[in-house]
CSV table of C-alpha atoms in Angstrom, one decimal:
chain,number,residue,atom,x,y,z
G,26,MET,CA,102.7,78.6,89.1
G,27,ARG,CA,100.5,77.6,86.1
G,28,LEU,CA,98.6,80.5,84.5
G,29,THR,CA,95.0,79.8,83.2
G,30,ASP,CA,93.3,81.6,80.3
G,31,THR,CA,91.4,83.7,82.9
G,32,ASP,CA,94.7,84.7,84.5
G,33,ARG,CA,96.0,85.8,81.1
G,34,SER,CA,92.9,87.8,80.4
G,35,ILE,CA,93.3,89.5,83.8
G,36,GLY,CA,97.0,90.3,83.1
G,37,ARG,CA,96.2,91.5,79.6
G,38,LEU,CA,94.0,94.2,81.1
G,39,ALA,CA,95.6,94.8,84.5
G,40,ILE,CA,99.2,95.3,83.4
G,41,PRO,CA,98.5,98.2,80.9
G,42,ALA,CA,95.8,99.6,83.3
G,43,LEU,CA,98.5,100.0,85.9
G,44,GLY,CA,100.1,102.9,84.0
G,45,ALA,CA,96.8,104.7,83.6
G,46,LEU,CA,95.7,104.2,87.1
G,47,ILE,CA,98.9,105.6,88.7
G,48,ALA,CA,98.9,108.7,86.5
G,49,GLU,CA,97.2,111.0,89.1
G,50,PRO,CA,99.2,109.7,92.2
G,51,LEU,CA,102.4,110.0,90.1
G,52,PHE,CA,101.4,113.7,89.4
G,53,LEU,CA,101.1,114.1,93.2
G,54,LEU,CA,104.3,112.2,93.9
G,55,ALA,CA,106.2,114.5,91.5
G,56,ASP,CA,104.6,117.5,93.1
G,57,SER,CA,105.4,116.2,96.6
G,58,ALA,CA,109.0,115.3,95.8
G,59,LEU,CA,109.7,118.7,94.1
G,60,VAL,CA,107.8,120.9,96.5
G,61,GLY,CA,109.0,119.0,99.6
G,62,HIS,CA,112.5,120.3,99.1
G,63,LEU,CA,111.1,123.9,99.3
G,64,GLY,CA,110.2,123.3,103.0
G,65,ALA,CA,107.7,121.7,105.4
G,66,ALA,CA,105.2,124.6,105.1
G,67,GLN,CA,105.1,124.3,101.3
G,68,LEU,CA,104.8,120.5,101.5
G,69,GLY,CA,102.1,120.9,104.2
G,70,GLY,CA,100.2,123.4,102.0
G,71,VAL,CA,100.3,121.0,99.1
G,72,ALA,CA,99.1,118.3,101.5
G,73,VAL,CA,96.0,120.3,102.4
G,74,ALA,CA,95.2,121.4,98.9
G,75,ALA,CA,95.9,117.9,97.5
G,76,ALA,CA,93.5,116.4,100.0
G,77,ILE,CA,90.7,118.8,99.0
G,78,LEU,CA,91.5,118.4,95.3
G,79,GLN,CA,91.6,114.6,95.5
G,80,THR,CA,88.3,114.8,97.3
G,81,VAL,CA,86.7,116.9,94.5
G,82,ILE,CA,88.2,114.8,91.7
G,83,GLY,CA,87.6,111.6,93.6
G,84,LEU,CA,83.9,112.3,94.1
G,85,MET,CA,83.7,112.4,90.3
G,86,VAL,CA,85.5,109.2,89.7
G,87,PHE,CA,82.1,107.6,89.0
G,88,LEU,CA,82.5,109.0,85.5
G,89,ALA,CA,85.0,106.1,84.9
G,90,TYR,CA,83.5,103.6,87.2
G,91,ALA,CA,80.0,104.0,86.0
G,92,THR,CA,81.0,104.1,82.3
G,93,THR,CA,83.1,101.0,82.3
G,94,PRO,CA,80.4,98.4,83.3
G,95,LEU,CA,77.8,100.1,81.0
G,96,VAL,CA,80.1,99.8,78.1
G,97,ALA,CA,81.3,96.3,79.0
G,98,ARG,CA,77.8,94.9,79.4
G,99,ARG,CA,76.9,96.2,75.9
G,100,MET,CA,80.0,94.7,74.5
G,101,GLY,CA,79.2,91.4,76.1
G,102,ALA,CA,75.7,91.5,74.6
G,103,GLY,CA,77.2,92.1,71.1
G,104,ASP,CA,76.4,95.8,70.7
G,105,PRO,CA,79.7,97.7,70.1
G,106,ARG,CA,77.9,100.8,68.6
G,107,GLY,CA,75.7,101.1,71.7
G,108,ALA,CA,78.7,100.6,73.9
G,109,VAL,CA,80.7,103.4,72.4
G,110,ALA,CA,77.7,105.7,72.2
G,111,VAL,CA,77.1,105.4,76.0
G,112,GLY,CA,80.8,106.1,76.5
G,113,ILE,CA,80.7,109.2,74.3
G,114,ASP,CA,77.7,110.5,76.4
G,115,GLY,CA,80.0,110.2,79.4
G,116,LEU,CA,82.6,112.5,77.8
G,117,TRP,CA,80.0,115.2,77.2
G,118,PHE,CA,78.6,114.9,80.7
G,119,ALA,CA,82.1,115.0,82.2
G,120,GLY,CA,83.1,118.2,80.4
G,121,ALA,CA,80.0,120.0,81.5
G,122,LEU,CA,80.2,118.8,85.1
G,123,GLY,CA,83.9,119.7,85.3
G,124,LEU,CA,83.2,123.3,84.4
G,125,VAL,CA,80.6,123.6,87.2
G,126,VAL,CA,82.8,121.9,89.7
G,127,ALA,CA,85.8,124.1,88.9
G,128,ALA,CA,83.7,127.3,89.2
G,129,VAL,CA,82.1,126.3,92.5
G,130,GLY,CA,85.5,125.1,93.9
G,131,GLY,CA,87.1,128.4,93.0
G,132,LEU,CA,84.5,130.3,95.0
G,133,GLY,CA,84.8,128.0,98.0
G,134,ALA,CA,88.6,127.6,98.1
G,135,THR,CA,89.2,129.7,101.1
G,136,PRO,CA,86.5,128.2,103.4
G,137,LEU,CA,87.4,124.7,102.3
G,138,ILE,CA,91.0,125.2,103.4
G,139,ALA,CA,89.8,126.8,106.6
G,140,LEU,CA,87.9,123.6,107.4
G,141,VAL,CA,91.1,121.7,107.8
G,142,ASN,CA,92.4,124.4,110.2
G,143,PRO,CA,96.1,124.6,109.0
G,144,SER,CA,98.6,127.2,110.2
G,145,PRO,CA,98.5,130.6,108.3
G,146,GLU,CA,101.7,129.8,106.4
G,147,VAL,CA,100.4,126.4,105.3
G,148,ALA,CA,97.1,127.9,104.4
G,149,GLU,CA,98.7,130.5,102.1
G,150,HIS,CA,100.5,127.8,100.1
G,151,ALA,CA,97.4,125.6,100.1
G,152,HIS,CA,95.3,128.4,98.6
G,153,THR,CA,97.8,129.0,95.8
G,154,PHE,CA,98.0,125.3,94.8
G,155,LEU,CA,94.3,124.7,95.1
G,156,THR,CA,93.0,127.7,93.1
G,157,VAL,CA,95.3,127.0,90.1
G,158,SER,CA,94.8,123.3,90.2
G,159,LEU,CA,91.0,123.7,90.0
G,160,LEU,CA,91.5,124.7,86.4
G,161,GLY,CA,92.5,121.2,85.6
G,162,VAL,CA,89.4,119.6,87.1
G,163,PRO,CA,87.4,119.6,83.9
G,164,ALA,CA,90.3,117.9,82.2
G,165,MET,CA,90.6,115.2,84.7
G,166,LEU,CA,86.9,114.4,84.6
G,167,ILE,CA,87.0,114.1,80.8
G,168,VAL,CA,90.1,111.8,81.2
G,169,PHE,CA,88.0,109.7,83.7
G,170,ALA,CA,85.1,109.3,81.2
G,171,ALA,CA,87.4,108.5,78.2
G,172,THR,CA,89.4,106.0,80.2
G,173,GLY,CA,86.1,104.3,81.4
G,174,LEU,CA,85.0,104.0,77.8
G,175,LEU,CA,88.3,102.4,76.7
G,176,ARG,CA,88.4,100.1,79.7
G,177,GLY,CA,84.8,98.9,78.8
G,178,ILE,CA,85.9,97.8,75.4
G,179,GLN,CA,89.0,96.1,77.1
G,180,ASN,CA,91.5,98.6,75.7
G,181,THR,CA,93.9,99.5,78.5
G,182,ILE,CA,96.9,100.0,76.2
G,183,THR,CA,95.9,103.5,75.0
G,184,PRO,CA,95.4,104.8,78.6
G,185,LEU,CA,98.8,103.4,79.5
G,186,TRP,CA,100.6,105.4,76.8
G,187,VAL,CA,98.7,108.6,77.6
G,188,ALA,CA,99.5,108.2,81.3
G,189,LEU,CA,103.2,107.5,80.7
G,190,GLY,CA,103.6,110.5,78.4
G,191,GLY,CA,101.7,112.7,80.8
G,192,CYS,CA,103.9,111.7,83.8
G,193,VAL,CA,107.2,112.3,82.0
G,194,LEU,CA,106.1,115.7,80.7
G,195,ASN,CA,104.7,116.6,84.2
G,196,VAL,CA,108.0,115.9,86.0
G,197,GLY,CA,110.0,117.8,83.5
G,198,LEU,CA,107.7,120.8,83.2
G,199,ASN,CA,107.2,121.1,87.0
G,200,ALA,CA,111.0,121.0,87.6
G,201,VAL,CA,111.4,123.9,85.2
G,202,LEU,CA,108.6,126.0,86.7
G,203,ILE,CA,109.3,125.3,90.3
G,204,TYR,CA,113.1,125.7,90.3
G,205,GLY,CA,114.1,127.0,86.9
G,206,LEU,CA,111.7,129.9,87.0
G,207,GLY,CA,111.4,130.0,90.8
G,208,TRP,CA,107.6,129.8,90.8
G,209,GLY,CA,107.6,127.3,93.7
G,210,VAL,CA,104.1,125.9,94.6
G,211,LEU,CA,102.5,128.0,91.9
G,212,GLY,CA,104.7,126.5,89.3
G,213,SER,CA,103.9,123.0,90.4
G,214,ALA,CA,100.2,123.6,90.0
G,215,ILE,CA,100.5,125.3,86.6
G,216,GLY,CA,102.6,122.4,85.2
G,217,THR,CA,100.2,119.7,86.3
G,218,VAL,CA,97.2,121.6,84.9
G,219,ALA,CA,98.9,122.0,81.5
G,220,VAL,CA,99.7,118.3,81.3
G,221,GLN,CA,96.1,117.3,82.2
G,222,TRP,CA,94.7,119.3,79.3
G,223,GLY,CA,97.3,117.8,77.0
G,224,MET,CA,96.0,114.3,78.0
G,225,VAL,CA,92.4,115.4,77.2
G,226,ALA,CA,93.4,116.4,73.6
G,227,VAL,CA,94.8,112.9,73.0
G,228,TYR,CA,91.8,111.1,74.4
G,229,VAL,CA,89.3,113.2,72.4
G,230,ILE,CA,91.1,112.2,69.2
G,231,VAL,CA,91.1,108.6,70.1
G,232,CYS,CA,87.4,108.5,71.1
G,233,VAL,CA,86.3,110.3,68.0
G,234,ARG,CA,88.2,107.8,65.8
G,235,LEU,CA,86.6,104.9,67.7
G,236,ALA,CA,83.1,106.3,67.2
G,237,ARG,CA,83.7,106.6,63.5
G,238,ARG,CA,84.9,103.0,63.3
G,239,VAL,CA,81.8,101.5,64.9
G,240,GLY,CA,79.3,104.0,63.5
G,241,ALA,CA,78.4,105.5,66.9
G,242,THR,CA,77.1,109.0,67.1
G,243,ARG,CA,79.4,111.7,68.6
G,244,ARG,CA,76.6,113.9,69.7
G,245,PRO,CA,75.3,113.7,73.3
G,246,SER,CA,72.2,111.6,74.0
G,247,LEU,CA,70.0,112.7,76.9
G,248,ALA,CA,68.9,109.2,77.5
G,249,GLY,CA,72.5,108.0,77.6
G,250,ILE,CA,73.5,110.8,79.9
G,251,ARG,CA,70.6,110.1,82.3
G,252,LEU,CA,71.6,106.4,82.4
G,253,GLY,CA,75.2,107.2,83.3
G,254,ALA,CA,74.1,109.8,85.8
G,255,ALA,CA,71.7,107.4,87.5
G,256,ASN,CA,74.4,104.8,88.0
G,257,GLY,CA,77.0,107.4,88.8
G,258,GLY,CA,74.8,109.1,91.4
G,259,TRP,CA,75.1,106.0,93.7
G,260,LEU,CA,78.8,105.8,93.1
G,261,PHE,CA,79.0,109.4,94.0
G,262,VAL,CA,77.6,108.6,97.4
G,263,ARG,CA,80.0,105.7,97.8
G,264,THR,CA,83.0,107.9,96.9
G,265,LEU,CA,81.7,110.7,99.2
G,266,SER,CA,82.0,108.4,102.2
G,267,LEU,CA,85.6,107.4,101.1
G,268,ARG,CA,86.7,111.0,100.7
G,269,ALA,CA,85.0,112.0,104.0
G,270,SER,CA,87.2,109.4,105.7
G,271,LEU,CA,90.3,110.9,104.1
G,272,LEU,CA,89.4,114.5,105.2
G,273,ILE,CA,88.7,113.3,108.7
G,274,THR,CA,92.2,111.7,108.8
G,275,ILE,CA,93.8,114.9,107.4
G,276,PHE,CA,91.9,116.9,110.1
G,277,VAL,CA,93.4,114.7,112.8
G,278,ALA,CA,96.9,115.1,111.2
G,279,THR,CA,96.7,118.9,111.4
G,280,LYS,CA,96.0,118.6,115.1
G,281,LEU,CA,99.2,116.7,115.6
G,282,GLY,CA,101.3,119.5,114.1
G,283,THR,CA,102.8,120.8,110.8
G,284,ASP,CA,105.7,118.3,110.7
G,285,GLU,CA,103.3,115.5,111.4
G,286,LEU,CA,100.9,116.7,108.7
G,287,ALA,CA,103.7,116.8,106.2
G,288,SER,CA,104.9,113.3,107.2
G,289,TYR,CA,101.4,111.9,106.9
G,290,HIS,CA,100.9,113.5,103.5
G,291,VAL,CA,104.0,111.6,102.2
G,292,VAL,CA,102.8,108.3,103.7
G,293,TYR,CA,99.3,108.7,102.3
G,294,THR,CA,100.7,109.7,98.9
G,295,LEU,CA,102.7,106.4,98.9
G,296,PHE,CA,99.6,104.5,100.0
G,297,SER,CA,97.5,106.1,97.3
G,298,THR,CA,100.1,105.2,94.7
G,299,ALA,CA,100.1,101.6,95.9
G,300,ALA,CA,96.3,101.6,95.9
G,301,PHE,CA,96.0,102.9,92.3
G,302,ALA,CA,98.6,100.2,91.3
G,303,LEU,CA,96.7,97.4,92.9
G,304,ASP,CA,93.4,98.8,91.6
G,305,SER,CA,94.6,97.7,88.1
G,306,ILE,CA,93.4,94.2,89.0
G,307,ALA,CA,90.0,95.7,90.0
G,308,ILE,CA,89.8,97.5,86.7
G,309,ALA,CA,90.3,94.1,85.0
G,310,ALA,CA,87.6,92.7,87.2
G,311,GLN,CA,85.2,95.5,86.3
G,312,ALA,CA,85.6,95.0,82.5
G,313,LEU,CA,85.7,91.1,82.6
G,314,VAL,CA,82.8,90.8,85.1
G,315,GLY,CA,80.7,93.4,83.1
G,316,THR,CA,81.3,91.6,79.8
G,317,SER,CA,80.6,88.1,81.2
G,318,LEU,CA,77.4,89.2,82.9
G,319,GLY,CA,76.4,91.0,79.7
G,320,ALA,CA,76.8,87.7,77.9
G,321,GLY,CA,74.8,85.9,80.7
G,322,ASP,CA,77.7,83.6,81.7
G,323,ARG,CA,77.5,83.3,85.5
G,324,GLU,CA,80.0,80.5,85.8
G,325,ARG,CA,82.7,82.5,84.1
G,326,THR,CA,81.9,85.5,86.3
G,327,ARG,CA,82.5,83.4,89.4
G,328,LEU,CA,85.8,82.2,88.0
G,329,ILE,CA,86.9,85.7,87.2
G,330,VAL,CA,86.1,86.9,90.7
G,331,THR,CA,88.1,84.1,92.3
G,332,ARG,CA,91.2,84.6,90.2
G,333,CYS,CA,91.1,88.4,90.6
G,334,ILE,CA,90.9,88.2,94.3
G,335,ARG,CA,93.9,85.8,94.5
G,336,TRP,CA,96.0,88.1,92.3
G,337,GLY,CA,94.9,91.2,94.3
G,338,VAL,CA,96.1,89.6,97.6
G,339,ARG,CA,99.3,88.3,96.1
G,340,CYS,CA,100.3,91.6,94.5
G,341,GLY,CA,99.4,93.4,97.7
G,342,LEU,CA,101.7,91.2,99.7
G,343,ALA,CA,104.4,91.8,97.2
G,344,GLY,CA,103.8,95.5,97.6
G,345,THR,CA,104.3,95.1,101.4
G,346,LEU,CA,107.7,93.6,100.9
G,347,LEU,CA,108.8,96.2,98.4
G,348,MET,CA,107.5,99.2,100.5
G,349,ALA,CA,109.1,97.8,103.7
G,350,ALA,CA,112.4,97.3,101.9
G,351,LEU,CA,112.4,100.8,100.5
G,352,SER,CA,111.1,102.5,103.7
G,353,PRO,CA,114.5,103.8,104.9
G,354,VAL,CA,115.2,105.7,101.7
G,355,LEU,CA,111.7,106.8,100.4
G,356,GLY,CA,111.5,109.7,102.8
G,357,ASN,CA,114.6,111.4,101.2
G,358,LEU,CA,112.7,111.7,98.0
G,359,PHE,CA,110.2,114.0,99.6
G,360,SER,CA,111.9,116.1,102.2
G,361,ARG,CA,115.2,117.2,103.7
G,362,ASP,CA,113.5,118.3,107.0
G,363,PRO,CA,115.1,116.1,109.8
G,364,GLN,CA,111.9,116.2,111.8
G,365,VAL,CA,109.8,114.9,108.9
G,366,LEU,CA,112.4,112.3,107.9
G,367,GLY,CA,112.5,110.9,111.4
G,368,MET,CA,108.8,110.1,111.3
G,369,LEU,CA,108.6,108.7,107.8
G,370,THR,CA,110.4,105.3,108.0
G,371,PRO,CA,108.3,103.9,110.9
G,372,ALA,CA,105.1,105.3,109.4
G,373,ILE,CA,105.8,103.8,106.0
G,374,LEU,CA,106.5,100.4,107.6
G,375,VAL,CA,103.1,100.6,109.3
G,376,MET,CA,101.4,101.5,106.1
G,377,SER,CA,103.1,98.7,104.2
G,378,LEU,CA,101.4,96.1,106.4
G,379,SER,CA,98.0,97.0,105.0
G,380,LEU,CA,98.7,96.4,101.3
G,381,GLY,CA,97.7,92.7,101.2
G,382,LEU,CA,94.4,93.6,102.9
G,383,GLY,CA,94.0,96.5,100.5
G,384,GLY,CA,94.6,94.3,97.4
G,385,TYR,CA,91.5,92.2,98.5
G,386,VAL,CA,89.4,95.3,99.2
G,387,TRP,CA,90.0,97.0,95.9
G,388,VAL,CA,89.3,93.9,93.9
G,389,VAL,CA,85.9,93.1,95.5
G,390,ASP,CA,85.0,96.8,95.2
G,391,GLY,CA,85.7,96.5,91.5
G,392,VAL,CA,83.7,93.3,91.1
G,393,LEU,CA,80.6,95.0,92.6
G,394,MET,CA,81.1,98.0,90.3
G,395,GLY,CA,81.4,95.7,87.3
G,396,ALA,CA,78.1,94.1,88.2
G,397,GLY,CA,76.3,97.4,88.7
G,398,ASP,CA,75.6,96.8,92.4
G,399,VAL,CA,75.9,100.5,93.0
G,400,ARG,CA,73.1,100.9,95.5
G,401,TYR,CA,74.8,98.5,97.9
G,402,LEU,CA,78.1,100.3,97.4
G,403,ALA,CA,76.5,103.6,98.3
G,404,ALA,CA,74.8,102.2,101.4
G,405,VAL,CA,77.7,100.3,102.8
G,406,GLY,CA,80.0,103.2,102.2
G,407,ALA,CA,78.0,105.2,104.7
G,408,VAL,CA,78.2,102.3,107.2
G,409,ASN,CA,81.9,102.0,106.8
G,410,LEU,CA,82.4,105.7,107.5
G,411,LEU,CA,80.3,105.5,110.7
G,412,LEU,CA,82.4,102.6,111.9
G,413,TYR,CA,85.6,104.5,111.2
G,414,LEU,CA,84.6,107.6,113.1
G,415,PRO,CA,85.3,106.3,116.6
G,416,ILE,CA,88.7,105.0,115.5
G,417,ALA,CA,89.7,108.4,114.1
G,418,ALA,CA,88.3,110.1,117.2
G,419,ALA,CA,90.4,107.9,119.5
G,420,VAL,CA,93.5,108.9,117.6
G,421,TRP,CA,92.5,112.6,117.8
G,422,ARG,CA,92.0,112.4,121.5
G,423,TRP,CA,94.9,110.3,122.7
G,424,ALA,CA,97.6,110.1,120.0
G,425,PRO,CA,100.8,111.8,121.0
G,426,GLY,CA,102.8,114.1,118.8
G,427,GLY,CA,105.8,113.0,116.8
G,428,VAL,CA,106.4,109.6,115.3
G,429,GLY,CA,104.0,107.7,117.6
G,430,GLY,CA,101.1,109.9,116.6
G,431,VAL,CA,101.9,109.6,112.9
G,432,CYS,CA,102.1,105.8,113.1
G,433,LEU,CA,98.8,105.5,115.0
G,434,LEU,CA,97.1,107.7,112.5
G,435,THR,CA,98.5,105.7,109.6
G,436,ALA,CA,97.4,102.5,111.2
G,437,SER,CA,93.9,103.8,111.9
G,438,PHE,CA,93.2,104.6,108.2
G,439,THR,CA,95.3,102.1,106.2
G,440,ILE,CA,94.5,99.1,108.5
G,441,GLY,CA,91.5,100.0,110.6
G,442,TYR,CA,89.3,101.5,107.9
G,443,MET,CA,90.4,99.0,105.2
G,444,LEU,CA,89.5,96.1,107.6
G,445,VAL,CA,86.0,97.5,108.0
G,446,ARG,CA,85.6,97.7,104.2
G,447,ALA,CA,87.0,94.2,103.7
G,448,CYS,CA,84.2,92.8,105.9
G,449,THR,CA,81.3,94.7,104.4
G,450,LEU,CA,82.3,94.2,100.7
G,451,GLY,CA,83.6,90.7,101.1
G,452,LEU,CA,80.3,89.4,102.6
G,453,ARG,CA,78.4,90.8,99.6
G,454,VAL,CA,80.6,89.1,97.0
G,455,ARG,CA,80.3,85.8,98.7
G,456,GLY,CA,76.6,85.9,98.1
G,457,ASN,CA,74.6,86.0,94.9
G,458,LYS,CA,72.5,89.1,95.1
G,459,TRP,CA,75.0,91.2,93.1
G,460,ILE,CA,74.9,88.7,90.2
G,461,ALA,CA,71.1,88.8,90.2
G,462,ILE,CA,71.2,92.7,90.0
G,463,ALA,CA,73.2,92.6,86.8
G,464,ALA,CA,71.0,90.0,85.2
């Protein structure tokens, strides 16, 4: 297969972005693997808390997704000082927003867990994990904003090294706290929060040096913050619909039983990890599309979109083969419970079938973000959620317990919901309105 210059540009951004994108799911994989050997109740508690935490953090992912195209379009227009300045504004906004989110989340931890309706034992572990983990929310939001800035200037190498260092440190520290000191679920949360703040320290140093190099101000600009917030607000709505679909799926899983909930958590964690890995191509699409549109080059924009979609689908299908091949052994990394292990292999196989479709969805989503087509993303996100509700309701009403229920639930989300998104996002990219919006 002959690689074009566009393919090389995609790879130059996507391959390093892979490490940064999978940092958060690798944190959760490490937590799940270490906590899973404590028991099904502990793993179930982390599942509930992680779903809430991912929802809170995921709703704020616009800090990266709104920042990247804003920075990229300024870079394409030949304004590096303005590009870095708008990225710095994102860091200030992220820090302030993170403090507010952590405070509100701490006050609402108990009712949030109750909404999922877990058993009392699972709820206790969920409360411990969630309340401590909220201390890391400001850190993760700052990481999002800093990563968005660096992606916009097409630097995905630095986030790679920060992510790799964070993951290695997280696994080692959590192992010591969970088992060495015997802190269990509490130790897992403390270790992850400590590593998240360490990542912030590195990013702040990098961004300050970058601002000095291009002569950009390091002080917050109200106009820049408003611009980022305006674009980010629509992406917030888009992400809200995505997280609502996740919580609905978790709610159905709790109805199936504790073992089923623990099994689905492992499957979703693997799916999320694959999603973040494949999203590396979407990140390349965001930066390259934003830069080419900033330069007014529509022909190159279309070429970038075509190549990114092809690579997204190819890598997704490769992920299907890899996940299917590893499905008999992956479960042993997360649990020793025979009931949980018995459900994992079939459910992982079902999930693996969705990755080619997912590769397409995540790329076209990234293309529209790079173009700044945020209002459409917000509107269609609500439509996708409404179309998914009857699918989830059918599983809640008729799915049996055990392996059959877990497989049906997995298929409803990873295949059913993703197919809906593929249709609504793909139709938009095939047209020209999203290009006109960025002009």
